[in-house]
Structures are given as structure tokens and as C-alpha cells.
Short mmCIF file of C-alpha atoms and ligand atoms in Angstrom, two decimals:
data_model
loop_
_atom_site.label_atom_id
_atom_site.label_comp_id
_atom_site.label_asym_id
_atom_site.label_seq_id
_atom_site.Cartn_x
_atom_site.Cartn_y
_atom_site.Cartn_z
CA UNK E 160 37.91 12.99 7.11
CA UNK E 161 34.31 13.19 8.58
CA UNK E 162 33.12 10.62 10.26
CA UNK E 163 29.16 11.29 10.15
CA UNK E 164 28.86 8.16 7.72
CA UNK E 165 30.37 5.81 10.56
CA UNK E 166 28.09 6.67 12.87
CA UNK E 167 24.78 6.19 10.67
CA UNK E 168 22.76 2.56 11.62
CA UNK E 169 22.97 0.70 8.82
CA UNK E 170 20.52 -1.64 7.98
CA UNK E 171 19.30 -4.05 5.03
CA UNK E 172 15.52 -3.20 4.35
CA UNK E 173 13.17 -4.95 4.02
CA UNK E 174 11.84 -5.14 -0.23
CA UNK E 175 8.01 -4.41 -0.45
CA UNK E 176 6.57 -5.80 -3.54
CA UNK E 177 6.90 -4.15 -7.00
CA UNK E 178 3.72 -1.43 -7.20
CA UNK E 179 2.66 -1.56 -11.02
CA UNK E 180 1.09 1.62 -12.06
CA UNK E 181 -1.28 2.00 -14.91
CA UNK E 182 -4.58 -0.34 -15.60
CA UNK E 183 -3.32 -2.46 -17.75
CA UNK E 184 -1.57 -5.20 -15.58
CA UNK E 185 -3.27 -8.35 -13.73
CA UNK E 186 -1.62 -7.34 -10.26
CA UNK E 187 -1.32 -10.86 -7.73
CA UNK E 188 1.89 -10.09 -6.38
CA UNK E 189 1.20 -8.21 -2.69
CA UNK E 190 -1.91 -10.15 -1.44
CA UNK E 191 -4.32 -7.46 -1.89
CA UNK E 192 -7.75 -7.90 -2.04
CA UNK E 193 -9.33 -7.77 -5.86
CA UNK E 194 -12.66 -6.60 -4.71
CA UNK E 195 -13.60 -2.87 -3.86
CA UNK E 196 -13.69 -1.94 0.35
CA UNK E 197 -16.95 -2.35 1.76
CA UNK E 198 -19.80 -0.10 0.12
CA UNK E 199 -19.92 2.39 3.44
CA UNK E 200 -16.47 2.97 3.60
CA UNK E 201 -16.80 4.10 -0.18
CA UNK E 202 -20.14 6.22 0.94
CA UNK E 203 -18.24 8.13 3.85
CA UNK E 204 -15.29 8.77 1.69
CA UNK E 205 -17.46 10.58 -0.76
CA UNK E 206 -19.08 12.66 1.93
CA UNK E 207 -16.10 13.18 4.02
CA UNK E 208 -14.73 16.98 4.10
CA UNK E 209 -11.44 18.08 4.11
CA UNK E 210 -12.39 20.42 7.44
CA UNK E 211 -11.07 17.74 9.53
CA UNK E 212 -7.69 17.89 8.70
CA UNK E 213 -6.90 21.26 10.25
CA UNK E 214 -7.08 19.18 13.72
CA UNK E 215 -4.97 16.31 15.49
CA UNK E 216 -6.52 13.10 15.03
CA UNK E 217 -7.21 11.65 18.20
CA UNK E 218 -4.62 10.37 19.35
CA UNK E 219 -6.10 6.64 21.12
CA UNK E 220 -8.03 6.38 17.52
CA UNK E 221 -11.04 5.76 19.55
CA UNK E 222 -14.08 5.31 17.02
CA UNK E 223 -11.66 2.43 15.28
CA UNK E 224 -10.41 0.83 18.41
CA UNK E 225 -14.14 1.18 19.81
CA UNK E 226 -15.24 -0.52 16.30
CA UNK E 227 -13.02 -3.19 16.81
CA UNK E 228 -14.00 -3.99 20.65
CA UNK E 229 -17.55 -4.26 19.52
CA UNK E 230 -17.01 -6.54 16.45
CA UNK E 231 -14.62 -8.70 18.17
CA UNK E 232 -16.61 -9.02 22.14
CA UNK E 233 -13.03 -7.50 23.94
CA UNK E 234 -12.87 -4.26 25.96
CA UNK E 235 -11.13 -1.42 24.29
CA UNK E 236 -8.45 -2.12 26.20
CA UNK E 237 -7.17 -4.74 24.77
CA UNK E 238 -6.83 -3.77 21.26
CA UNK E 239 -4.00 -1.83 19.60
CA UNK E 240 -4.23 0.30 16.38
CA UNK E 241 -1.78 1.21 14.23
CA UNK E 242 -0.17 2.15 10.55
CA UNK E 243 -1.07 -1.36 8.90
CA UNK E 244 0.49 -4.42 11.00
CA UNK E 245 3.85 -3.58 9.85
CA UNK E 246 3.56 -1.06 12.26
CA UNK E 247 2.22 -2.58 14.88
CA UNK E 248 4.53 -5.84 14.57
CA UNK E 249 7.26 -3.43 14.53
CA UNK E 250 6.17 -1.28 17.71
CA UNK E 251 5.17 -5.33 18.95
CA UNK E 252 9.07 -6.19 18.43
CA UNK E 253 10.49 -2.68 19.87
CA UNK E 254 8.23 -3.56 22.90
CA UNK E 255 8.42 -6.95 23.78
CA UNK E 256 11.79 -8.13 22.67
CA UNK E 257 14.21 -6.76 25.23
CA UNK E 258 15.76 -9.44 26.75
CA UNK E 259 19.41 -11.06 25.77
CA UNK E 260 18.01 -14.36 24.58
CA UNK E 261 17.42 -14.89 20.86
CA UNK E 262 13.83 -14.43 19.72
CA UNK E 263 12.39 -17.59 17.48
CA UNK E 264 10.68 -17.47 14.10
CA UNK E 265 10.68 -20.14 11.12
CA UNK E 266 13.77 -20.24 8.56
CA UNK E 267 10.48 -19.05 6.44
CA UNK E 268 8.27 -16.82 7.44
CA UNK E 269 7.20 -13.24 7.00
CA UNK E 270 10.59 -11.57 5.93
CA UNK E 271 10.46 -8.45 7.33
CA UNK E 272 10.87 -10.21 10.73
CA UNK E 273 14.70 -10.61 10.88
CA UNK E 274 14.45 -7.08 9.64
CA UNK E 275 13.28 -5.33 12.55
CA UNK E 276 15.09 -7.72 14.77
CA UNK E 277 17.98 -6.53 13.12
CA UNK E 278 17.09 -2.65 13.21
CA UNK E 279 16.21 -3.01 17.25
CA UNK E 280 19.50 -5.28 17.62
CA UNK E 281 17.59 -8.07 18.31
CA UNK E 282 19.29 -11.64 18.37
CA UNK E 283 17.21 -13.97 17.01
CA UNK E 284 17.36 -17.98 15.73
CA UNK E 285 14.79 -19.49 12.88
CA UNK E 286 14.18 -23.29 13.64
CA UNK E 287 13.89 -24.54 9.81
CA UNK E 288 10.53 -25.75 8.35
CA UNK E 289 10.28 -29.67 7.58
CA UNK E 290 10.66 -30.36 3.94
CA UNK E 291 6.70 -29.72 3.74
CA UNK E 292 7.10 -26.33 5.03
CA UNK E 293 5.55 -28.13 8.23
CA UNK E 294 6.40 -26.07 11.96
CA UNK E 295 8.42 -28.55 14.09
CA UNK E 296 7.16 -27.52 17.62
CA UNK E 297 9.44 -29.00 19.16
CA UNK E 298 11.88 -26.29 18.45
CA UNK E 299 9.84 -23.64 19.91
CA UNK E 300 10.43 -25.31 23.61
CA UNK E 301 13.61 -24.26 24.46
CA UNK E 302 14.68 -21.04 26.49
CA UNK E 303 13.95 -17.83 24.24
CA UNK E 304 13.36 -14.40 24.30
CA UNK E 305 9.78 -14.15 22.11
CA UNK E 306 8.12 -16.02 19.77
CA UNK E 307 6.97 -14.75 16.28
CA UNK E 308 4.82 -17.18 14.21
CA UNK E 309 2.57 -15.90 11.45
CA UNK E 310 -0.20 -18.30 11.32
CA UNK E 311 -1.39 -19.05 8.61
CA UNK E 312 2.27 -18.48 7.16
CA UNK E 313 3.39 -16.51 4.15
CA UNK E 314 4.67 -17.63 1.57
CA UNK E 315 3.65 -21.12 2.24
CA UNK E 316 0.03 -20.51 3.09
CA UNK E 317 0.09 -23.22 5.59
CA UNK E 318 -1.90 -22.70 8.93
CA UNK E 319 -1.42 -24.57 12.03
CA UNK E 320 -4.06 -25.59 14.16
CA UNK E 321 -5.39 -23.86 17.04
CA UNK E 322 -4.54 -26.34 19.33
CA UNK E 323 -0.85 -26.12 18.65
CA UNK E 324 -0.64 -22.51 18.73
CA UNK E 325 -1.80 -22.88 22.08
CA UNK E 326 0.90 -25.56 22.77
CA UNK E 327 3.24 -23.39 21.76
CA UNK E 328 1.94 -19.93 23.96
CA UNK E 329 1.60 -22.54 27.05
CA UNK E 330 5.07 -23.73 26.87
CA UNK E 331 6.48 -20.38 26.59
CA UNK E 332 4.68 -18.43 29.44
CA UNK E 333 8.01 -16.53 30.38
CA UNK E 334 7.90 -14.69 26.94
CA UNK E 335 5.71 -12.83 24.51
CA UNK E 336 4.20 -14.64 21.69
CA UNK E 337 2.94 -12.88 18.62
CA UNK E 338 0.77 -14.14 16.23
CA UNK E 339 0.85 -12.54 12.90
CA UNK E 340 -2.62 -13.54 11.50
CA UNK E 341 -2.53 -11.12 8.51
CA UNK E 342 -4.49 -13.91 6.47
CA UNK E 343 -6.55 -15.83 8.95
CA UNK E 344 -9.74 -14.38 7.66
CA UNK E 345 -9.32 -16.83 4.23
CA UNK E 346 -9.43 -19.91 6.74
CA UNK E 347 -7.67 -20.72 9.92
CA UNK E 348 -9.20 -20.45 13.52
CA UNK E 349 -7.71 -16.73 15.28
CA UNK E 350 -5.49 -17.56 18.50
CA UNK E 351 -7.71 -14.32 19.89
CA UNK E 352 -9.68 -17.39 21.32
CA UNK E 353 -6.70 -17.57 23.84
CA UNK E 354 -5.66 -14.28 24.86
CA UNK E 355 -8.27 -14.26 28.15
CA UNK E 356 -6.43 -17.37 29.52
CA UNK E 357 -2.57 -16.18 27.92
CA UNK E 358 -1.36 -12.90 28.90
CA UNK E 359 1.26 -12.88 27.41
CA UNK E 360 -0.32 -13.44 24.00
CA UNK E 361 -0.64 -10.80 21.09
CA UNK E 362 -2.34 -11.71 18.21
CA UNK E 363 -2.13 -8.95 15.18
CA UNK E 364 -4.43 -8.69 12.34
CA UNK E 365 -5.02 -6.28 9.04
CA UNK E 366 -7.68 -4.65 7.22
CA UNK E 367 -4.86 -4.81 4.29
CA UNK E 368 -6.11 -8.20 3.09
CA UNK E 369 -9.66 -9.52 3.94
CA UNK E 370 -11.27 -6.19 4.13
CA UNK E 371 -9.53 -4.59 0.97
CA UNK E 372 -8.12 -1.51 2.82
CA UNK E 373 -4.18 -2.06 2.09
CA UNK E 374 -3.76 1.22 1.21
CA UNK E 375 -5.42 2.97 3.99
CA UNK E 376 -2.72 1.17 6.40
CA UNK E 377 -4.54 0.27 9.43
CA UNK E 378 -3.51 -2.92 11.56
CA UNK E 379 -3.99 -3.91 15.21
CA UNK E 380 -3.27 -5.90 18.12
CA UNK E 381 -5.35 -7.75 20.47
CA UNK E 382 -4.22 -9.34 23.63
CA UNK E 383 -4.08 -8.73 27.69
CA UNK E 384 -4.50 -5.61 29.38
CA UNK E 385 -1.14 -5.17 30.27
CA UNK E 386 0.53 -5.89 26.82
CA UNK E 387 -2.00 -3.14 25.18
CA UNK E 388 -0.63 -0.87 27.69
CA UNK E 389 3.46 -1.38 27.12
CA UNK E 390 2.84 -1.25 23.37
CA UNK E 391 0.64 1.93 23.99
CA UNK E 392 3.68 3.38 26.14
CA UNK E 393 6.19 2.43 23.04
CA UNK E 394 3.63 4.60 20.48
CA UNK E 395 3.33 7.63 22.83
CA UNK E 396 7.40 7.47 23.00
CA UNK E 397 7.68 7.59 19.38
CA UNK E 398 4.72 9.65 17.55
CA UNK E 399 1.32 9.56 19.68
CA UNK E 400 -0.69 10.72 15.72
CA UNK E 401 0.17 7.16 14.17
CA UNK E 402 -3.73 6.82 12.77
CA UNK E 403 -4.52 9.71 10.64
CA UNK E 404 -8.61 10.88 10.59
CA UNK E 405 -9.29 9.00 7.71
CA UNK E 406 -8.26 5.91 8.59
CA UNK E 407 -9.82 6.28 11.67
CA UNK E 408 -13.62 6.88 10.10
CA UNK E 409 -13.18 4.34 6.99
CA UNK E 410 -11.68 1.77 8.82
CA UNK E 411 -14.59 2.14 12.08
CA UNK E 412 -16.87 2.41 9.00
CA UNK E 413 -15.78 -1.24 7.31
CA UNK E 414 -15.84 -2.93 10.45
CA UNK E 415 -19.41 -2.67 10.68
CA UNK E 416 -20.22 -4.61 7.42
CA UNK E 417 -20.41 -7.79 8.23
CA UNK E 418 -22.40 -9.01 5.63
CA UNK E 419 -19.97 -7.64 2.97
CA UNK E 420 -16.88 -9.03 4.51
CA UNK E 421 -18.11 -12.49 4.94
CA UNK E 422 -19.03 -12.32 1.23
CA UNK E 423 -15.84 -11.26 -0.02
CA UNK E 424 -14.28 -13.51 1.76
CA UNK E 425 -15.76 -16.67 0.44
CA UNK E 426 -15.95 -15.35 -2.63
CA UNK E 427 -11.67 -15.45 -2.71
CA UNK E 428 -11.60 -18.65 -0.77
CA UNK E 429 -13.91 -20.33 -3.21
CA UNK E 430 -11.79 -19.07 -6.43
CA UNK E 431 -8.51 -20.25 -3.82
CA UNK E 432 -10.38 -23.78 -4.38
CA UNK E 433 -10.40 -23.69 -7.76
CA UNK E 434 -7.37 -22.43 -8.32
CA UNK E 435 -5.64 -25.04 -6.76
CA UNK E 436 -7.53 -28.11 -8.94
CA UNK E 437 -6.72 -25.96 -12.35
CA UNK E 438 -2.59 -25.36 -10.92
CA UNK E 439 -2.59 -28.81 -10.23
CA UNK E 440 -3.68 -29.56 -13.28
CA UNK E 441 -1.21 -27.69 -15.43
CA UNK E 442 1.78 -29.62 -13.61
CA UNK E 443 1.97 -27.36 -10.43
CA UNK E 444 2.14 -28.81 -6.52
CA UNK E 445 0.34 -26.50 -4.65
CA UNK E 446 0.68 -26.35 -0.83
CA UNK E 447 -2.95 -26.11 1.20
CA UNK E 448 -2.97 -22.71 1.28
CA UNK E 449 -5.98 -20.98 4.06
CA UNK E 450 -4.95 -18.11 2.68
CA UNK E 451 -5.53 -15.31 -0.17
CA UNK E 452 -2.79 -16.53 -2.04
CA UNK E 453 -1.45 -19.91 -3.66
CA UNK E 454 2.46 -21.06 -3.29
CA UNK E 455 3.19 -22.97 -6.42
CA UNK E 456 5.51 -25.00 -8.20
CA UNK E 457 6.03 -26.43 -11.79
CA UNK E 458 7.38 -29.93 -12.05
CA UNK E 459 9.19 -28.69 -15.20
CA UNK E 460 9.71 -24.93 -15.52
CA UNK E 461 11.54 -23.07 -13.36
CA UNK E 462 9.56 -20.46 -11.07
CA UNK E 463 11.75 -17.96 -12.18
CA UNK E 464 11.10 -18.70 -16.00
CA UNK E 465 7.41 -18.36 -15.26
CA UNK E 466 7.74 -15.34 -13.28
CA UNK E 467 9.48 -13.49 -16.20
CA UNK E 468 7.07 -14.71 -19.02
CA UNK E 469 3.94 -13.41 -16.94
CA UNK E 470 5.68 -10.16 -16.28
CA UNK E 471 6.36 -9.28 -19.79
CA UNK E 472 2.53 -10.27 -20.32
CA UNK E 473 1.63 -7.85 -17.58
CA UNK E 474 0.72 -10.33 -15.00
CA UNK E 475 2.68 -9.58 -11.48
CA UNK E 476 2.87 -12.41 -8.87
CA UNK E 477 5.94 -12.85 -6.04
CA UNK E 478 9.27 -14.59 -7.28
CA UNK E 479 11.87 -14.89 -4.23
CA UNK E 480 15.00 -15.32 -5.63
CA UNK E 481 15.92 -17.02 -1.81
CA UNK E 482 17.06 -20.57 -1.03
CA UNK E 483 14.79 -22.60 -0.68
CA UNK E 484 11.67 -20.46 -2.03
CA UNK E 485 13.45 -20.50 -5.46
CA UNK E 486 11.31 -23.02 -7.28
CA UNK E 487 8.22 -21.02 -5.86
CA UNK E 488 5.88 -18.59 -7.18
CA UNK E 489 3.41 -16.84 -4.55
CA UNK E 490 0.30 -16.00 -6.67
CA UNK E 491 -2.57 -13.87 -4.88
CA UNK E 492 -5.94 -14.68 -5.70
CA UNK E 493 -7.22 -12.02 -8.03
CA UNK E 494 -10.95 -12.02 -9.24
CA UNK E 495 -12.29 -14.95 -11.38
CA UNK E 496 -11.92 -13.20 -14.30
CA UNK E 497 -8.04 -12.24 -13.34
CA UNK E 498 -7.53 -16.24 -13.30
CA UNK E 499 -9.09 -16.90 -15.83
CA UNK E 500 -6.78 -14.49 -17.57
CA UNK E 501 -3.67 -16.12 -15.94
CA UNK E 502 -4.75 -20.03 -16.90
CA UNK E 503 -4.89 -18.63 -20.69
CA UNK E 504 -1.41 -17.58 -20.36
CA UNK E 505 0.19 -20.60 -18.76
CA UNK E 506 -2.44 -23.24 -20.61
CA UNK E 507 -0.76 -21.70 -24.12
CA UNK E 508 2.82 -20.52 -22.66
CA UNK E 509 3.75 -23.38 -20.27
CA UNK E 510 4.21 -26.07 -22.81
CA UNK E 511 6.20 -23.99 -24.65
CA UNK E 512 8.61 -23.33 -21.69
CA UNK E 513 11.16 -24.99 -19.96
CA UNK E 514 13.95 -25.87 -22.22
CA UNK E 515 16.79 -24.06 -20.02
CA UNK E 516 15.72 -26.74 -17.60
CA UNK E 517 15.97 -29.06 -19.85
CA UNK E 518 19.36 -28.78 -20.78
CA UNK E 519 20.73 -29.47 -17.30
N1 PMP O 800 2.21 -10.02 8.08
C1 PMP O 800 2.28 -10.80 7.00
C2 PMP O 800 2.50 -12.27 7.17
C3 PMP O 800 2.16 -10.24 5.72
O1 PMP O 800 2.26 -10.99 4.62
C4 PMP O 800 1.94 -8.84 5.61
C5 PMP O 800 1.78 -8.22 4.24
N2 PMP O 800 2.96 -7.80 3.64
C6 PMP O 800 1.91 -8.08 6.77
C7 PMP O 800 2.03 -8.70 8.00
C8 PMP O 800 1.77 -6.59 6.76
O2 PMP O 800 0.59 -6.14 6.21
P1 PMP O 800 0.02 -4.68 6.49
O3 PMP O 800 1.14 -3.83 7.02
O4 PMP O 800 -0.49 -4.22 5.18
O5 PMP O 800 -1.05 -4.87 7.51
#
């Protein structure tokens, strides 16, 4: 008998959304961005060579990390690159959360957090949401070993206030908080406001969402000195080529655009608006979402029934088959004329659905 498979780390992964190929589906189920990346990323991809792949990227990334200092008034110091903010959250958890206290993250939240806390053997507790999907903060003062809080949250959309992140970081100075802020572009003010006066704040961001780069994979970290430098440590233990050349140049390259960002950005936000009044008025509650995404419910049909009927149409949005997210659909913000699409569908479907409801 050989024993190999008892000695393999076994693990539950985490489930990425589905990935749709062809052109002929209305795609809102992984928060991407519907509109192209900025117009000089697109420019230096067409003029970019394949001569620089013979060579090692460099290894500290510095034209991106250099991009991001500029745009964002820190020293280069205190920002972190890496392979989209899963990666960075994970190096984040592998790096800060060492101690023999249970981390802390909402009952609902990002789910690839227990994930990784699982995969580094970290012990971790998730205080639950109120019934609104509200953060007690009370339950975030009480001894711990880290803090994870993406803010605004996913699914729920829901953002906190500033000022109660920073209640939160204050209270725990003994530990690391990190602040997932994947989505704060879409509305939300960044904790990065905080991490001069909080050193042991990170706050982690994307270029997956607001600046339409998902698939390029590049996230990062901002916060102190000395936490850029143990989560630098971590990467150089592990693989010190995380950022390949490409993602290097393009993402430098869409950092520069203001302009563009900004008006991609309130483009989404201001169809986010408007989706919520025409939800609302087809019999969904809608929580305040800040982000690029709305987390809906029908007062009569079941999420999942509505999930199923827009897949067979070809229109993809998030069903989490979880308790307590059950009677939710998370529905990304697509272009106008993608909503447009998906109001058709439910305006003529949803009275038609809703009978296995019904019956109970
Ligand atoms: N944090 C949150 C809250 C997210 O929803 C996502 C997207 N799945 C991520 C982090 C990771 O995004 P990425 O790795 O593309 O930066």
C-alpha cells in the first residue's frame, strides 16, 4: 500500500466564475469591466515585440510599481505588485497571518478568504453580517490575529465609511489589517488615506475591475515601509518573476490615463444608478451597491430560477448556491446596451416565472 496520497495537502478550492467562450453571450458574472483597457495600453500592445521575452522580467517590476508611486503620491516603497490581488492577498495572508490567534473576516465576504486561511493553516472566525449585510464593529475589537475586510464588500456591494475603517485599524494596532478594495474605484473613499498614520495597514487594489485589465492579472499593495518589505521577502521566497514583461509595460502604460479611467468609471457607476431604479422596478430589492456590480433579489422568483432562465438565454451573472446568499443574484454592470438586453429578458420572462415558488 503506498502512502504518497496520505501525505498530499488537501484542500477545497476556491470556484472562479464560469468563463463563457464564444461572442454570443451577455457575460455579468466575474465583475469585469465591459469597456476596452485604456487606448495606450491597446497602442503599446500593438507595437510591442516579442524580443523581450528572451529576458527575465525585472524582477521589482519597477516601471509598474514606479507608475503606481507617481499616480498615487507614495514612494515606491510602499507599493507591492503582483499576479492580480489574488496574488497579492494570498502572499498578504502567507505573510502576515502567523500568529496562533484566529484571523477575522465577515460570515460574507470575498470567498476565497477562508480558502487561503485554510491552505496556510490559518485559524480564522467570521463575525456574521446584520440582517442588512451591515459590519457589526463591534466584533472586530476583540483579541485576533489579522483582520481581512473587503471594503466595499462582494457580493453585497456595501461599503463602509472611511471613518470606521479607521476605527477598526486603530483598535487593532497589534495586528495587520488588510483592506481588499478590489471595487473602490465605483464609489467608496480608499483607506490608502490612512496608511502614513497606520503601519500596520495594507490596503490592496486591482487593475482587474476599474481599469479593464482582468486578464492581464496585475494587483498591488500599498501600505508602510516595513509591511512592503515582509511581503517582498515572502515573493523572493517563493518565485522572485511573479510580473511577466507585459504586464509590467501595459499596466505602467494604463496608469497614466487618467482621463480615460475617470470616464469609464462614471460611465459604469451611472448605468449602476439606473440599474438599480429599473431592478427595483421589476420587483427586485437591491442593496446600495458602490460597486461594479448589483446584489439582487426578486420578491417572487427564486434567484436560482432566474439564474437558470438567463443562462439558457446566454446571459451569465453569479448564483451562490450558499446559505444565506441563496435568494441572491450578483449581476455586474455590463454596457448600456448589455442591460438593456437583460431588462428585455426579465420585463417578458419574469412574469412568467415563479410558480415552483408558488406552490410552497
Ligand atoms: N477581491 C475581491 C473582493 C474580488 O471580488 C476579487 C475578484 N474576484 C478579487 C479580490 C481578485 O481580483 P483580481 O485577482 O482579478 O485582482
Amino acid at each position: 500500500m503506498k502512502t504518497w496520497k496520505d501525505h498530499i495537502r488537501k484542500v477545497v478550492p476556491y470556484v472562479p466564475g464560469e468563463q463563457p467562450q464564444g461572442d454570443h453571450v451577455i457575460k455579468l458574472n466575474t465583475n469585469e469591466n465591459p469597456y476596452p483597457p485604456a487606448p495606450g495600453v491597446r497602442r503599446v500592445l500593438r507595437e510591442m515585440g516579442a524580443d523581450q521575452f528572451r529576458k527575465y522580467p525585472d524582477p521589482s517590476a519597477g516601471l509598474l510599481t514606479r507608475a503606481l508611486a507617481d499616480r498615487y503620491h507614495l514612494p515606491a516603497e510602499q507599493i507591492f505588485v503582483g499576479v492580480g490581488s489574488d496574488d497579492v492577498l494570498g502572499m498578504a495572508f502567507l505573510t502576515f497571518f502567523n500568529s496562533k490567534k484566529p484571523i477575522l473576516f465577515p460570515d460574507i465576504t470575498y470567498s476565497f478568504y477562508p480558502v487561503w486561511a485554510d491552505l496556510f493553516g490559518i485559524l480564522y472566525e467570521t463575525p456574521a453580517l446584520d440582517e442588512e449585510f451591515r459590519l457589526r464593529r463591534e466584533d472586530y475589537k476583540r483579541d485576533n490575529g489579522g483582520i481581512v475586510l473587503a471594503n466595499p464588500n462582494a457580493p453585497t456591494g456595501l461599503c463602509v465609511p472611511l471613518t470606521q475603517v479607521e476605527d477598526i485599524v486603530r483598535w487593532n494596532q497589534d495586528v495587520v489589517v488588510i483592506v481588499d478594495e478590489a471595487y473602490i474605484d465605483f464609489g467608496g473613499q480608499s483607506a490608502r488615506a490612512l496608511i502614513d498614520r497606520y503601519e500596520n495597514l495594507l490596503v490592496v487594489q486591482t487593475f482587474s475591475k476599474s481599469r479593464s485589465m482582468a486578464g492581464m492579472r496585475i494587483g498591488y499593495a500599498m501600505g508602510s515601509r516595513a509591511l512592503i518589505s515582509a511581503l517582498e521577502d515572502v515573493k523572493y521566497s517563493y518565485n522572485s518573476y511573479t510580473m511577466n514583461a507585459p504586464s509590467i509595460i501595459l499596466g505602467a502604460e494604463a496608469v497614466k490615463d487618467e482621463a480615460y479611467f475617470r470616464e469609464t468609471v462614471e460611465k459604469i457607476v451611472r448605468t449602476r444608478e439606473a440599474a438599480k431604479e429599473r431592478f427595483r422596478q421589476m420587483g427586485f430589492s437591491c442593496t446600495d451597491s458602490r460597486t461594479n456590480f448589483l446584489f439582487v433579489s426578486h420578491e417572487r422568483v427564486s434567484a436560482k430560477e432566474i439564474f437558470e432562465a438567463l443562462k439558457r438565454a446566454g446571459i451569465y451573472v453569479r448564483y451562490f448556491a450558499v446559505p444565506r446568499l441563496e435568494d441572491y443574484l450578483r449581476i455586474t454592470i455590463g454596457t448600456d446596451e448589455e442591460m438593456e438586453e437583460l431588462y428585455r429578458f426579465l420585463e417578458k420572462e419574469l412574469p412568467k416565472m415563479g410558480a415552483e415558488r408558488a406552490e410552497h
